[in-house]
Amino acid sequence: MEEEKIELNERNNAAQLKTAAHPPGRFERLIQPCLAELVGTTFFVFIGCVSVIENLEAAGRLQPALAHGLAVAVMVACMAEISGSHFNPPFTIAIFLCGGMELVLVIPYLVCQLLGGVLGAAMSKVDPAKYMNATGAAFTILQSHDQLGEVFFAELAMTCLVTMVVLLGAVNGKSKSPLVPFMVGCTVLFNILAGGDVSGTCLNPARAFGPALLTNYWAYHWVYWVGPIGGALIAAALVRLLMGDEKTRIALQ
């Protein structure tokens, strides 16, 4: 066993030395991560939309909750080493603010995520009649001004929670965990189970933008941008000011 451990350590050291001697080229540093964000967001939105469009009434929120949660977990696990597996504009903004990515990639990531949202929604639009019946977003969206406050707060709070999981599990050195795909997937799952009837549990402007664009349905669409981005900013502030390790915190050293 000890010999196997030594051999494994030697292989890891050799791999690290090889990486240091041959740093990633421009394609792997700049282009490949953006492609991963595009592909990952496309399939996440596709699975999410189809799970709602084809959902049986008897299944309630369980079917879309499982579909979204498992899709997130699988895509994060597959592409974390390529792009960080954001697939969500608020995540990208929060990760950048917490020092988890380069500024040069922020705008390309956001563009690829929104484009992925459109492509994913287009892939799911196999039955136009059903798609139109999904109220323009393939999830339950705000229907009247009376609901505005509770929907906004739900999107803000739930996005704050899942962003905290992302930041503490994948960015903050002290609390990084290899279980982050499972953690994020579970958080998305129970957010949908808990808040699906309140706001639809979008938590992701790219998830809302694609279906809204393809159906030209923009009623209260801004809530699904302002709420999630606001929640992500709060999460980033909490990590930067209070919850982060010494390297991440900018106050209370």
Coordinates of C-alpha atoms in Angstrom, one line a residue:
M1 CA 0.0 0.0 0.0
E2 CA 2.8 2.4 0.9
E3 CA 4.5 1.7 -2.4
E4 CA 1.3 2.4 -4.3
K5 CA 0.9 5.7 -2.4
I6 CA 4.5 6.7 -3.2
E7 CA 4.0 5.9 -6.9
L8 CA 0.7 7.9 -7.0
N9 CA 2.4 10.9 -5.4
E10 CA 5.2 10.6 -7.9
R11 CA 2.7 10.6 -10.7
N12 CA 0.9 13.6 -9.3
N13 CA 4.2 15.5 -8.9
A14 CA 5.2 14.6 -12.4
A15 CA 1.9 15.9 -13.7
Q16 CA 2.3 19.2 -11.8
L17 CA 5.8 19.7 -13.1
K18 CA 4.6 19.0 -16.7
T19 CA 1.8 21.6 -16.3
A20 CA 4.2 24.1 -14.9
A21 CA 6.7 23.5 -17.7
H22 CA 4.0 23.7 -20.3
P23 CA 1.3 26.3 -19.2
P24 CA -2.1 26.1 -21.0
G25 CA -2.2 27.9 -24.3
R26 CA -4.6 30.6 -25.4
F27 CA -7.2 28.1 -26.5
E28 CA -7.4 26.4 -23.1
R29 CA -7.2 29.6 -21.1
L30 CA -9.7 31.7 -23.1
I31 CA -11.7 29.9 -25.7
Q32 CA -12.3 26.5 -24.2
P33 CA -13.8 27.8 -21.0
C34 CA -16.2 30.0 -23.0
L35 CA -17.2 27.0 -25.1
A36 CA -17.8 25.0 -21.9
E37 CA -20.1 27.7 -20.5
L38 CA -22.0 27.8 -23.8
V39 CA -22.4 24.0 -24.0
G40 CA -23.2 23.6 -20.3
T41 CA -25.7 26.4 -20.2
T42 CA -27.4 25.1 -23.4
F43 CA -28.0 21.6 -22.0
F44 CA -29.0 22.9 -18.5
V45 CA -31.6 25.2 -20.0
F46 CA -32.8 22.5 -22.4
I47 CA -33.2 19.9 -19.7
G48 CA -34.9 22.5 -17.4
C49 CA -37.4 23.6 -20.0
V50 CA -38.3 20.1 -21.2
S51 CA -38.8 19.0 -17.5
V52 CA -41.4 21.8 -17.0
I53 CA -43.1 21.6 -20.4
E54 CA -43.5 17.8 -20.2
N55 CA -44.3 17.8 -16.4
L56 CA -47.3 15.8 -15.3
E57 CA -49.6 17.5 -12.9
A58 CA -49.5 14.5 -10.6
A59 CA -45.7 14.9 -10.3
G60 CA -45.9 18.5 -9.0
R61 CA -42.6 20.2 -8.5
L62 CA -40.6 17.0 -8.0
Q63 CA -40.0 16.3 -11.7
P64 CA -38.5 19.7 -12.6
A65 CA -36.7 19.9 -9.2
L66 CA -34.9 16.6 -9.8
A67 CA -34.2 17.5 -13.5
H68 CA -32.7 20.9 -12.7
G69 CA -30.8 19.6 -9.7
L70 CA -29.3 16.6 -11.3
A71 CA -28.5 18.5 -14.5
V72 CA -26.6 21.1 -12.5
A73 CA -24.7 18.4 -10.6
V74 CA -23.7 16.5 -13.7
M75 CA -22.7 19.5 -15.7
V76 CA -20.7 21.0 -12.8
A77 CA -18.8 17.8 -12.2
C78 CA -18.0 17.4 -15.9
M79 CA -16.8 20.9 -16.7
A80 CA -15.5 22.3 -13.4
E81 CA -11.9 21.9 -14.5
I82 CA -12.5 23.5 -17.8
S83 CA -14.5 26.7 -17.0
G84 CA -15.5 26.4 -13.4
S85 CA -19.0 25.4 -14.4
H86 CA -20.8 28.7 -13.8
F87 CA -23.7 28.4 -16.3
N88 CA -25.4 31.4 -14.6
P89 CA -24.6 35.1 -14.9
P90 CA -25.0 35.9 -11.2
F91 CA -22.5 33.1 -10.3
T92 CA -20.0 34.6 -12.7
I93 CA -20.4 38.1 -11.2
A94 CA -20.1 36.8 -7.7
I95 CA -17.1 34.5 -8.4
F96 CA -15.3 37.4 -10.1
L97 CA -16.0 39.7 -7.1
C98 CA -14.6 37.1 -4.8
G99 CA -11.4 36.7 -6.8
G100 CA -12.2 33.4 -8.4
M101 CA -11.7 34.3 -12.1
E102 CA -10.0 36.8 -14.4
L103 CA -11.7 40.0 -15.5
V104 CA -10.9 39.2 -19.2
L105 CA -13.3 36.2 -19.0
V106 CA -16.3 37.9 -17.4
I107 CA -18.0 39.4 -20.4
P108 CA -17.4 36.4 -22.7
Y109 CA -18.8 34.1 -20.0
L110 CA -21.9 36.2 -19.7
V111 CA -22.4 36.3 -23.5
C112 CA -22.0 32.6 -23.8
Q113 CA -24.4 31.9 -20.9
L114 CA -27.1 34.0 -22.5
L115 CA -26.5 32.5 -25.9
G116 CA -26.7 29.0 -24.3
G117 CA -30.0 30.0 -22.7
V118 CA -31.4 30.8 -26.1
L119 CA -30.0 27.6 -27.7
G120 CA -31.3 25.4 -24.9
A121 CA -34.8 27.0 -25.1
A122 CA -34.7 26.5 -28.9
M123 CA -33.8 22.9 -28.6
S124 CA -36.7 22.3 -26.2
K125 CA -39.2 24.0 -28.5
V126 CA -40.4 20.8 -30.1
D127 CA -44.1 21.4 -29.5
P128 CA -45.0 25.1 -30.0
A129 CA -48.4 24.7 -28.4
K130 CA -47.1 23.3 -25.2
Y131 CA -44.3 25.8 -25.2
M132 CA -46.6 28.7 -25.4
N133 CA -48.7 27.3 -22.6
A134 CA -45.6 27.4 -20.3
T135 CA -46.3 31.2 -19.9
G136 CA -43.3 32.2 -21.9
A137 CA -40.6 31.0 -19.6
A138 CA -41.0 27.2 -19.2
F139 CA -41.5 27.8 -15.5
T140 CA -44.1 29.4 -13.3
I141 CA -43.6 33.2 -13.6
L142 CA -45.0 36.2 -12.0
Q143 CA -48.6 36.8 -13.1
S144 CA -49.7 40.0 -11.4
H145 CA -48.2 43.1 -9.8
D146 CA -49.6 42.0 -6.4
Q147 CA -47.0 39.1 -6.4
L148 CA -44.1 41.3 -7.2
G149 CA -42.7 41.7 -3.7
E150 CA -42.8 38.0 -2.7
V151 CA -41.4 36.9 -6.1
F152 CA -38.5 39.4 -6.0
F153 CA -37.6 38.4 -2.4
A154 CA -37.8 34.6 -3.2
E155 CA -35.5 35.0 -6.2
L156 CA -33.1 37.2 -4.1
A157 CA -33.0 34.9 -1.1
M158 CA -32.8 31.6 -3.0
T159 CA -30.1 32.9 -5.4
C160 CA -28.2 34.2 -2.4
L161 CA -28.2 30.8 -0.8
V162 CA -27.1 28.8 -3.9
T163 CA -24.4 31.4 -4.6
M164 CA -23.1 31.1 -1.1
V165 CA -22.8 27.4 -1.7
V166 CA -20.9 28.0 -4.9
L167 CA -18.5 30.6 -3.4
L168 CA -17.8 28.6 -0.2
G169 CA -17.6 25.3 -1.9
A170 CA -15.6 26.2 -5.0
V171 CA -13.8 29.6 -4.5
N172 CA -13.0 30.1 -0.8
G173 CA -9.8 28.2 0.0
K174 CA -10.7 27.3 3.6
S175 CA -14.0 25.6 2.7
K176 CA -13.4 24.2 -0.8
S177 CA -15.0 20.8 -1.2
P178 CA -14.9 18.1 -3.9
L179 CA -18.6 17.6 -3.2
V180 CA -19.5 21.0 -4.6
P181 CA -21.4 19.5 -7.7
F182 CA -23.6 17.5 -5.3
M183 CA -24.0 20.5 -3.0
V184 CA -25.0 22.9 -5.7
G185 CA -27.4 20.3 -7.3
C186 CA -29.1 19.6 -4.0
T187 CA -29.4 23.3 -3.2
V188 CA -31.1 23.9 -6.6
L189 CA -33.3 20.9 -6.0
F190 CA -34.7 21.9 -2.6
N191 CA -35.0 25.6 -3.7
I192 CA -37.3 24.5 -6.4
L193 CA -39.3 22.2 -4.0
A194 CA -39.6 25.0 -1.5
G195 CA -40.1 28.0 -3.7
G196 CA -41.5 26.7 -7.0
D197 CA -45.0 27.9 -6.3
V198 CA -43.8 31.4 -5.2
S199 CA -41.5 32.5 -8.1
G200 CA -40.9 29.4 -10.2
T201 CA -37.4 29.3 -8.7
C202 CA -35.5 30.7 -11.8
L203 CA -32.3 31.8 -10.0
N204 CA -30.7 32.3 -13.4
P205 CA -31.3 35.1 -15.9
A206 CA -30.0 32.8 -18.7
R207 CA -32.7 30.3 -17.8
A208 CA -35.3 33.0 -18.1
F209 CA -33.9 34.9 -21.1
G210 CA -33.9 32.1 -23.7
P211 CA -37.6 31.1 -23.3
A212 CA -38.7 34.7 -23.0
L213 CA -36.9 35.6 -26.2
L214 CA -38.2 32.7 -28.2
T215 CA -41.8 33.4 -27.1
N216 CA -41.5 37.2 -27.0
Y217 CA -43.0 37.1 -23.5
W218 CA -41.4 39.8 -21.3
A219 CA -44.0 40.5 -18.6
Y220 CA -42.1 41.0 -15.3
H221 CA -39.0 39.5 -17.0
W222 CA -36.7 42.1 -15.2
V223 CA -37.5 40.4 -11.8
Y224 CA -35.6 37.3 -12.9
W225 CA -32.6 39.5 -13.6
V226 CA -32.6 41.9 -10.6
G227 CA -33.6 39.3 -8.0
P228 CA -30.9 36.7 -8.8
I229 CA -28.1 39.3 -9.4
G230 CA -29.0 41.1 -6.2
G231 CA -28.9 37.8 -4.3
A232 CA -25.5 37.0 -5.8
L233 CA -24.1 40.4 -4.8
I234 CA -25.3 39.9 -1.3
A235 CA -23.6 36.4 -1.2
A236 CA -20.4 37.9 -2.6
A237 CA -20.4 40.6 0.0
L238 CA -21.0 38.1 2.9
V239 CA -18.0 36.0 1.7
R240 CA -15.8 39.0 1.1
L241 CA -16.6 40.7 4.4
L242 CA -17.4 37.9 6.9
M243 CA -17.4 34.3 5.7
G244 CA -14.2 34.1 3.5
D245 CA -10.8 32.9 4.6
E246 CA -7.9 35.4 5.2
K247 CA -7.1 35.5 1.5
T248 CA -10.6 36.2 0.4
R249 CA -11.8 38.6 3.1
I250 CA -11.1 42.3 2.5
A251 CA -12.1 43.3 6.1
L252 CA -11.8 42.0 9.7
Q253 CA -8.3 40.6 9.2

